[in-house]
Short mmCIF file of C-alpha atoms and ligand atoms in Angstrom, two decimals:
data_model
loop_
_atom_site.label_atom_id
_atom_site.label_comp_id
_atom_site.label_asym_id
_atom_site.label_seq_id
_atom_site.Cartn_x
_atom_site.Cartn_y
_atom_site.Cartn_z
CA MET A 1 -26.66 -18.59 -10.67
CA GLU A 2 -24.47 -17.06 -8.18
CA LYS A 3 -23.76 -13.54 -8.45
CA THR A 4 -20.17 -12.99 -7.91
CA ILE A 5 -17.61 -9.69 -7.68
CA SER A 6 -14.44 -9.28 -9.99
CA ILE A 7 -11.83 -7.59 -9.51
CA ALA A 8 -8.87 -6.41 -11.78
CA VAL A 9 -5.62 -7.14 -11.04
CA GLN A 10 -2.04 -5.96 -12.56
CA LYS A 11 -0.88 -8.97 -14.42
CA SER A 12 2.47 -9.32 -13.94
CA GLY A 13 4.10 -6.08 -12.17
CA ARG A 14 5.14 -4.41 -8.94
CA LEU A 15 1.64 -4.70 -7.85
CA SER A 16 0.19 -8.47 -8.73
CA GLU A 17 2.13 -9.73 -6.02
CA LYS A 18 1.02 -8.20 -2.60
CA SER A 19 -2.29 -7.81 -5.08
CA LEU A 20 -2.57 -11.82 -5.26
CA ASP A 21 -0.99 -11.97 -1.48
CA LEU A 22 -3.81 -10.13 0.28
CA ILE A 23 -6.53 -11.56 -1.35
CA ARG A 24 -5.05 -15.16 -0.24
CA SER A 25 -5.18 -13.69 3.01
CA CYS A 26 -8.56 -13.49 3.35
CA GLY A 27 -9.06 -17.13 2.61
CA ILE A 28 -9.73 -16.82 -1.22
CA ASP A 29 -7.79 -19.16 -3.42
CA PHE A 30 -7.17 -19.09 -6.88
CA TYR A 31 -5.34 -20.40 -9.47
CA ALA A 32 -3.03 -17.79 -11.44
CA ASP A 33 -1.62 -18.26 -14.29
CA SER A 34 0.22 -15.61 -15.88
CA ARG A 35 -0.71 -17.19 -18.90
CA VAL A 36 -4.45 -17.27 -18.57
CA LEU A 37 -6.45 -13.42 -18.53
CA LYS A 38 -9.30 -14.40 -16.30
CA ALA A 39 -9.60 -16.96 -12.95
CA ARG A 40 -12.24 -17.18 -10.72
CA ALA A 41 -12.03 -17.85 -7.19
CA THR A 42 -12.51 -20.74 -4.25
CA GLY A 43 -13.95 -19.84 -1.37
CA PHE A 44 -15.60 -16.31 -2.39
CA PRO A 45 -17.96 -15.39 -5.19
CA LEU A 46 -14.71 -13.34 -6.94
CA SER A 47 -13.76 -13.43 -10.39
CA PHE A 48 -10.40 -12.30 -11.91
CA LEU A 49 -9.35 -10.19 -14.24
CA PHE A 50 -5.30 -10.23 -14.75
CA VAL A 51 -4.50 -6.77 -16.77
CA ARG A 52 -1.69 -4.26 -17.42
CA ASP A 53 -1.69 -1.58 -14.29
CA ASP A 54 -2.29 1.36 -16.92
CA ASP A 55 -5.68 -0.55 -18.01
CA ILE A 56 -7.16 -0.75 -14.90
CA PRO A 57 -9.31 2.66 -14.12
CA GLN A 58 -10.61 2.23 -17.12
CA TYR A 59 -11.98 -1.40 -17.38
CA VAL A 60 -13.37 -0.68 -13.18
CA ALA A 61 -14.83 2.05 -15.00
CA ASP A 62 -16.50 0.63 -17.90
CA GLY A 63 -17.49 -2.16 -15.98
CA VAL A 64 -15.45 -4.34 -17.56
CA ALA A 65 -14.42 -5.30 -13.83
CA ASP A 66 -16.29 -4.23 -10.63
CA ILE A 67 -13.43 -3.31 -8.41
CA GLY A 68 -9.39 -3.21 -9.00
CA ILE A 69 -6.31 -2.75 -7.45
CA VAL A 70 -4.32 -0.15 -8.72
CA GLY A 71 -1.00 2.52 -8.01
CA ARG A 72 -2.71 5.81 -6.73
CA ASN A 73 -0.16 7.15 -9.57
CA GLU A 74 -2.02 5.81 -12.24
CA TYR A 75 -5.02 5.72 -11.03
CA ASP A 76 -4.44 10.02 -10.53
CA GLU A 77 -3.07 9.93 -13.92
CA SER A 78 -6.19 8.42 -15.67
CA GLY A 79 -8.48 11.27 -14.75
CA ILE A 80 -10.89 8.81 -14.09
CA SER A 81 -13.51 9.34 -11.44
CA LEU A 82 -14.13 6.01 -9.28
CA ASP A 83 -14.92 4.89 -5.49
CA VAL A 84 -11.43 5.02 -3.73
CA VAL A 85 -12.13 2.48 -0.79
CA ARG A 86 -9.38 1.86 0.71
CA ASP A 87 -5.52 2.28 0.52
CA LEU A 88 -4.00 -0.90 0.84
CA GLY A 89 -0.49 0.46 2.06
CA PHE A 90 1.72 -1.43 -0.30
CA ALA A 91 3.50 -0.40 -3.42
CA SER A 92 4.21 2.77 -1.84
CA CYS A 93 6.65 5.04 -4.19
CA ARG A 94 7.18 8.83 -4.49
CA LEU A 95 7.07 10.79 -7.73
CA SER A 96 10.22 12.88 -7.65
CA ILE A 97 12.21 15.98 -9.74
CA ALA A 98 15.62 14.52 -10.50
CA VAL A 99 18.60 16.14 -12.02
CA PRO A 100 21.26 15.77 -12.74
CA HIS A 101 24.52 17.69 -10.81
CA SER A 102 25.06 20.47 -12.71
CA PHE A 103 21.26 21.62 -12.11
CA ASP A 104 20.89 24.09 -9.47
CA TYR A 105 18.07 22.91 -8.49
CA ARG A 106 15.71 25.06 -5.74
CA GLY A 107 12.10 24.50 -5.87
CA LEU A 108 10.04 23.64 -8.40
CA GLN A 109 10.46 26.92 -9.46
CA SER A 110 13.53 26.05 -11.22
CA LEU A 111 11.70 24.04 -13.65
CA GLU A 112 10.00 27.41 -14.92
CA GLY A 113 11.28 27.51 -19.25
CA LYS A 114 13.00 24.24 -18.58
CA ARG A 115 12.04 20.67 -20.59
CA ASN A 116 10.85 18.06 -18.13
CA ALA A 117 10.61 13.89 -18.32
CA THR A 118 7.83 11.86 -17.13
CA SER A 119 5.10 9.32 -18.00
CA TYR A 120 2.66 11.49 -15.67
CA PRO A 121 1.73 14.14 -17.37
CA ASN A 122 -1.46 15.17 -16.28
CA ILE A 123 -0.33 15.09 -12.53
CA LEU A 124 2.69 16.49 -12.76
CA SER A 125 0.91 19.29 -15.04
CA ARG A 126 -1.36 19.47 -12.07
CA ILE A 127 1.61 20.26 -9.19
CA LEU A 128 3.36 22.59 -11.92
CA ARG A 129 0.52 24.62 -12.54
CA GLU A 130 -0.49 24.70 -9.20
CA ASN A 131 2.92 26.04 -8.10
CA ASP A 132 2.93 28.91 -11.26
CA VAL A 133 5.52 27.06 -12.59
CA LYS A 134 5.54 27.13 -16.66
CA ALA A 135 7.53 24.41 -18.47
CA ASP A 136 7.66 22.26 -20.98
CA ILE A 137 6.38 18.27 -20.95
CA VAL A 138 7.72 15.96 -22.54
CA VAL A 139 6.16 12.58 -22.49
CA VAL A 140 7.68 9.34 -22.66
CA SER A 141 6.53 5.94 -21.23
CA GLY A 142 9.39 4.03 -19.94
CA SER A 143 13.09 5.03 -18.89
CA VAL A 144 12.49 8.43 -17.75
CA GLU A 145 16.18 8.34 -16.70
CA ILE A 146 17.65 8.12 -18.61
CA THR A 147 16.21 11.27 -21.37
CA VAL A 148 18.56 14.18 -19.75
CA ASP A 149 22.08 12.16 -20.77
CA ALA A 150 19.77 11.50 -24.22
CA GLY A 151 19.52 15.53 -24.53
CA VAL A 152 15.48 15.32 -24.88
CA ALA A 153 15.08 16.82 -20.89
CA ASP A 154 16.97 19.14 -18.17
CA ALA A 155 15.28 17.45 -15.20
CA ILE A 156 12.52 14.65 -15.14
CA ALA A 157 9.81 13.63 -12.78
CA ASP A 158 9.96 9.14 -12.21
CA LEU A 159 9.04 7.34 -9.14
CA VAL A 160 11.27 6.38 -7.23
CA SER A 161 11.66 3.99 -4.13
CA THR A 162 14.48 2.63 -2.86
CA GLY A 163 16.71 5.86 -5.35
CA THR A 164 18.78 3.67 -6.80
CA THR A 165 18.12 3.65 -10.14
CA LEU A 166 18.64 7.54 -10.20
CA LYS A 167 21.86 7.56 -9.18
CA MET A 168 22.68 5.03 -10.96
CA ASN A 169 21.69 7.17 -13.91
CA GLY A 170 23.80 10.04 -12.63
CA LEU A 171 20.94 11.99 -11.28
CA GLU A 172 20.27 13.71 -7.78
CA GLU A 173 16.25 13.58 -6.26
CA ALA A 174 15.90 16.94 -5.91
CA GLU A 175 12.21 16.73 -4.23
CA CYS A 176 8.80 14.43 -3.88
CA ILE A 177 6.28 15.91 -5.60
CA TYR A 178 3.34 13.15 -4.54
CA ARG A 179 2.87 10.33 -2.31
CA SER A 180 1.75 7.34 -3.97
CA SER A 181 0.63 3.46 -2.61
CA ALA A 182 -2.06 0.61 -4.17
CA LEU A 183 -5.18 1.65 -4.08
CA LEU A 184 -8.62 -0.78 -3.76
CA ILE A 185 -11.27 1.40 -6.65
CA ALA A 186 -14.60 0.52 -7.45
CA ASN A 187 -17.46 1.18 -9.37
CA PRO A 188 -19.54 3.97 -7.88
CA ASP A 189 -22.64 2.16 -9.72
CA LEU A 190 -21.89 -1.53 -7.88
CA ASP A 191 -25.44 -3.09 -7.85
CA ASP A 192 -26.76 -4.01 -5.03
CA ASP A 193 -25.47 -7.54 -4.84
CA CYS A 194 -21.98 -6.28 -6.00
CA ARG A 195 -21.80 -4.25 -3.13
CA LEU A 196 -23.21 -6.36 -0.73
CA LEU A 197 -19.90 -8.36 -2.37
CA LEU A 198 -17.48 -5.82 -1.70
CA ASP A 199 -18.45 -5.31 2.00
CA ARG A 200 -17.88 -8.86 2.59
CA LEU A 201 -14.63 -8.73 1.35
CA LEU A 202 -13.33 -5.16 3.10
CA GLU A 203 -15.10 -6.66 6.69
CA ARG A 204 -12.09 -9.73 5.67
CA ILE A 205 -9.60 -6.76 3.95
CA ASP A 206 -9.99 -4.61 6.66
CA ALA A 207 -8.85 -7.62 9.28
CA VAL A 208 -6.00 -8.82 7.63
CA MET A 209 -4.51 -5.14 6.89
CA LEU A 210 -5.19 -4.20 10.80
CA ALA A 211 -3.36 -7.77 11.94
CA ARG A 212 -1.00 -6.39 9.90
CA HIS A 213 0.05 -3.91 11.93
CA LYS A 214 0.14 -6.09 15.52
CA LYS A 215 1.80 -8.32 17.03
CA TYR A 216 0.76 -10.38 20.20
CA ILE A 217 2.81 -10.77 23.03
CA LEU A 218 2.33 -13.38 26.01
CA PHE A 219 4.47 -12.96 29.01
CA ASN A 220 4.42 -13.58 32.59
CA LEU A 221 4.48 -10.60 35.19
CA PRO A 222 4.65 -10.30 38.75
CA ALA A 223 1.02 -9.84 39.54
CA GLU A 224 1.92 -6.64 41.11
CA LYS A 225 3.16 -5.22 37.99
CA LEU A 226 -0.23 -5.57 36.57
CA ASP A 227 -1.66 -2.42 36.73
CA GLU A 228 1.55 -0.86 35.88
CA ALA A 229 1.79 -3.79 32.49
CA ALA A 230 -1.71 -2.93 31.40
CA ALA A 231 -0.61 1.18 31.57
CA VAL A 232 2.15 0.77 28.96
CA ILE A 233 0.88 -1.56 26.99
CA GLY A 234 -2.38 0.76 26.27
CA GLY A 235 -4.91 0.82 23.99
CA MET A 236 -7.15 -1.95 24.25
CA LYS A 237 -9.62 -2.74 26.31
CA SER A 238 -8.07 -5.35 28.90
CA PRO A 239 -5.19 -7.48 28.77
CA THR A 240 -6.29 -10.80 29.12
CA VAL A 241 -4.96 -12.21 32.54
CA THR A 242 -4.36 -15.64 34.19
CA PRO A 243 -3.17 -16.85 37.11
CA LEU A 244 -0.11 -18.51 37.40
CA MET A 245 0.42 -22.14 39.75
CA ASP A 246 3.08 -19.49 41.43
CA LYS A 247 0.50 -17.15 43.58
CA GLY A 248 2.51 -14.25 42.62
CA TRP A 249 2.53 -14.34 39.45
CA VAL A 250 0.35 -13.81 36.30
CA SER A 251 0.63 -14.60 32.51
CA VAL A 252 -0.47 -11.68 30.20
CA GLN A 253 -1.73 -11.29 27.02
CA SER A 254 -2.27 -8.51 24.39
CA ALA A 255 -2.20 -7.01 20.98
CA VAL A 256 0.09 -4.59 20.03
CA ASP A 257 1.37 -1.91 17.95
CA GLU A 258 3.86 -2.88 15.74
CA SER A 259 5.21 0.54 15.13
CA ARG A 260 5.37 0.83 19.36
CA PHE A 261 6.38 -3.17 19.91
CA TRP A 262 10.29 -2.27 20.75
CA ALA A 263 9.22 0.55 23.79
CA VAL A 264 6.38 -1.73 25.17
CA PHE A 265 8.45 -4.71 25.19
CA GLU A 266 11.82 -2.96 26.63
CA ARG A 267 9.04 -1.48 29.74
CA LEU A 268 7.56 -4.51 30.11
CA LYS A 269 10.74 -6.59 30.91
CA ALA A 270 11.36 -3.64 33.18
CA LEU A 271 9.14 -4.61 34.77
CA GLY A 272 10.26 -7.92 35.60
CA ALA A 273 7.60 -10.02 32.37
CA GLU A 274 9.94 -13.58 32.17
CA GLY A 275 9.14 -15.25 29.09
CA ILE A 276 8.10 -12.95 26.36
CA LEU A 277 6.38 -14.34 23.12
CA VAL A 278 6.17 -12.74 20.21
CA MET A 279 3.22 -13.83 17.85
CA ASN A 280 2.03 -12.79 14.10
CA ILE A 281 -1.41 -11.94 14.17
CA GLU A 282 -2.72 -13.18 11.18
CA LYS A 283 -6.39 -11.66 11.27
CA MET A 284 -8.18 -9.03 13.87
CA THR A 285 -11.39 -7.17 14.26
CA GLU A 286 -10.68 -4.13 16.36
O1 PRT B 1 3.30 -3.83 -17.29
P1 PRT B 1 2.37 -3.14 -16.28
O2 PRT B 1 1.81 -1.28 -17.31
O3 PRT B 1 1.54 -3.60 -16.16
O4 PRT B 1 3.27 -2.61 -15.60
P2 PRT B 1 4.33 -1.06 -15.86
O5 PRT B 1 6.03 -1.64 -15.57
O6 PRT B 1 3.71 0.15 -16.06
O7 PRT B 1 4.21 -0.71 -13.93
P3 PRT B 1 4.89 -1.87 -12.39
O8 PRT B 1 4.65 -3.04 -12.69
O9 PRT B 1 6.69 -1.19 -12.62
O10 PRT B 1 4.55 -0.77 -11.62
C1 PRT B 1 3.49 -1.12 -11.04
C2 PRT B 1 3.39 0.19 -9.78
O11 PRT B 1 4.17 -0.25 -8.62
C3 PRT B 1 3.70 1.32 -10.29
O12 PRT B 1 2.45 2.39 -11.00
C4 PRT B 1 3.29 2.00 -8.85
O13 PRT B 1 2.46 2.40 -8.46
C5 PRT B 1 4.16 0.77 -8.02
N1 PRT B 1 5.39 1.39 -7.87
C6 PRT B 1 6.28 1.06 -6.53
C7 PRT B 1 6.60 1.71 -8.31
C8 PRT B 1 7.64 1.68 -8.02
N2 PRT B 1 8.08 1.51 -6.78
C9 PRT B 1 9.32 1.87 -8.36
N3 PRT B 1 9.95 1.48 -8.22
N4 PRT B 1 6.77 2.04 -10.14
C10 PRT B 1 7.66 1.95 -10.95
N5 PRT B 1 9.21 2.03 -10.11
C11 PRT B 1 10.15 2.43 -10.78
C12 PRT B 1 11.26 3.56 -10.72
O14 PRT B 1 10.17 4.52 -11.68
C13 PRT B 1 12.40 3.32 -10.85
O15 PRT B 1 12.44 3.88 -12.04
O16 PRT B 1 10.84 1.06 -10.48
C14 PRT B 1 12.55 1.93 -10.76
C15 PRT B 1 13.37 1.27 -9.65
O17 PRT B 1 12.95 2.64 -8.48
P4 PRT B 1 14.40 2.79 -7.27
O18 PRT B 1 14.15 4.13 -6.62
O19 PRT B 1 14.37 1.44 -6.42
O20 PRT B 1 15.31 2.72 -8.02
ZN1 ZN B 2 1.90 -0.02 -16.70
#
């Protein structure tokens, strides 16, 4: 029987869609239905286990799944030690201390002797300990933001992405103490077959992730500006240059980091580039 590698993915929540999108972008197809707990991919020997995110580190540790996608917060909170294979970058958020407006917050020391509600007691207590702060931790599994108003806590440590939830509950984000994004985790004792499959999968994931941060540009340029344009584009072996019918002009193609894209675009225009075409890249290798 063909060997497969199994991946635990959040069944339904903030990680689900992006986890499945990433796998689809790797050319791996499957049928995912919110009612099923397992699925088998086509195009790659991969099977899925759809579960709650809190359970993913334990399932991977127990070998119920070989690998998994989970927020760094859940992984660290679990206290389980696994291989962190990649930081996938999506579902990013921060764990922040938030306080009511009446609370005069001046750093973590302000929490000394106070009641702090959180769903991440292990992460919070580690950070408080590292900062020599002795405080009570009130563990709640959800709706942390209502605990201050309910009178069970003086401050909270909760995940934040836009900050809207805190504001809507009359709380101020006082300090970010920890950052999280989705991780690809693996059981450290995978057998050789599984490790080979993981390496094949990683090759695809890396190609997709690299491409996500790049744009492909194509433009026409006066030939005498070529050296300057190459310097502007930078970070690559050489742009592809094709002569045009009009002898004084060339067509240039290259990948550019998305973060530098607008700066590059403006400088190329200033050099006389025309007909600039910009395309998304689906996959690429370095
Ligand atoms: O059912 P299951 O246990 O699988 O899911 P869950 O309810 O425990 O988790 P889910 O789907 O809410 O989040 C999964 C993971 O997404 C988390 O463990 C984080 O790694 C990550 N993530 C990213 C977030 C957020 N952003 C986020 N904003 N998790 C939670 N939130 C909460 C936040 O605490 C706040 O209450 O979303 C609310 C809205 O945030 P604002 O700041 O945008 O208003
Ligand atoms: Zn959860």
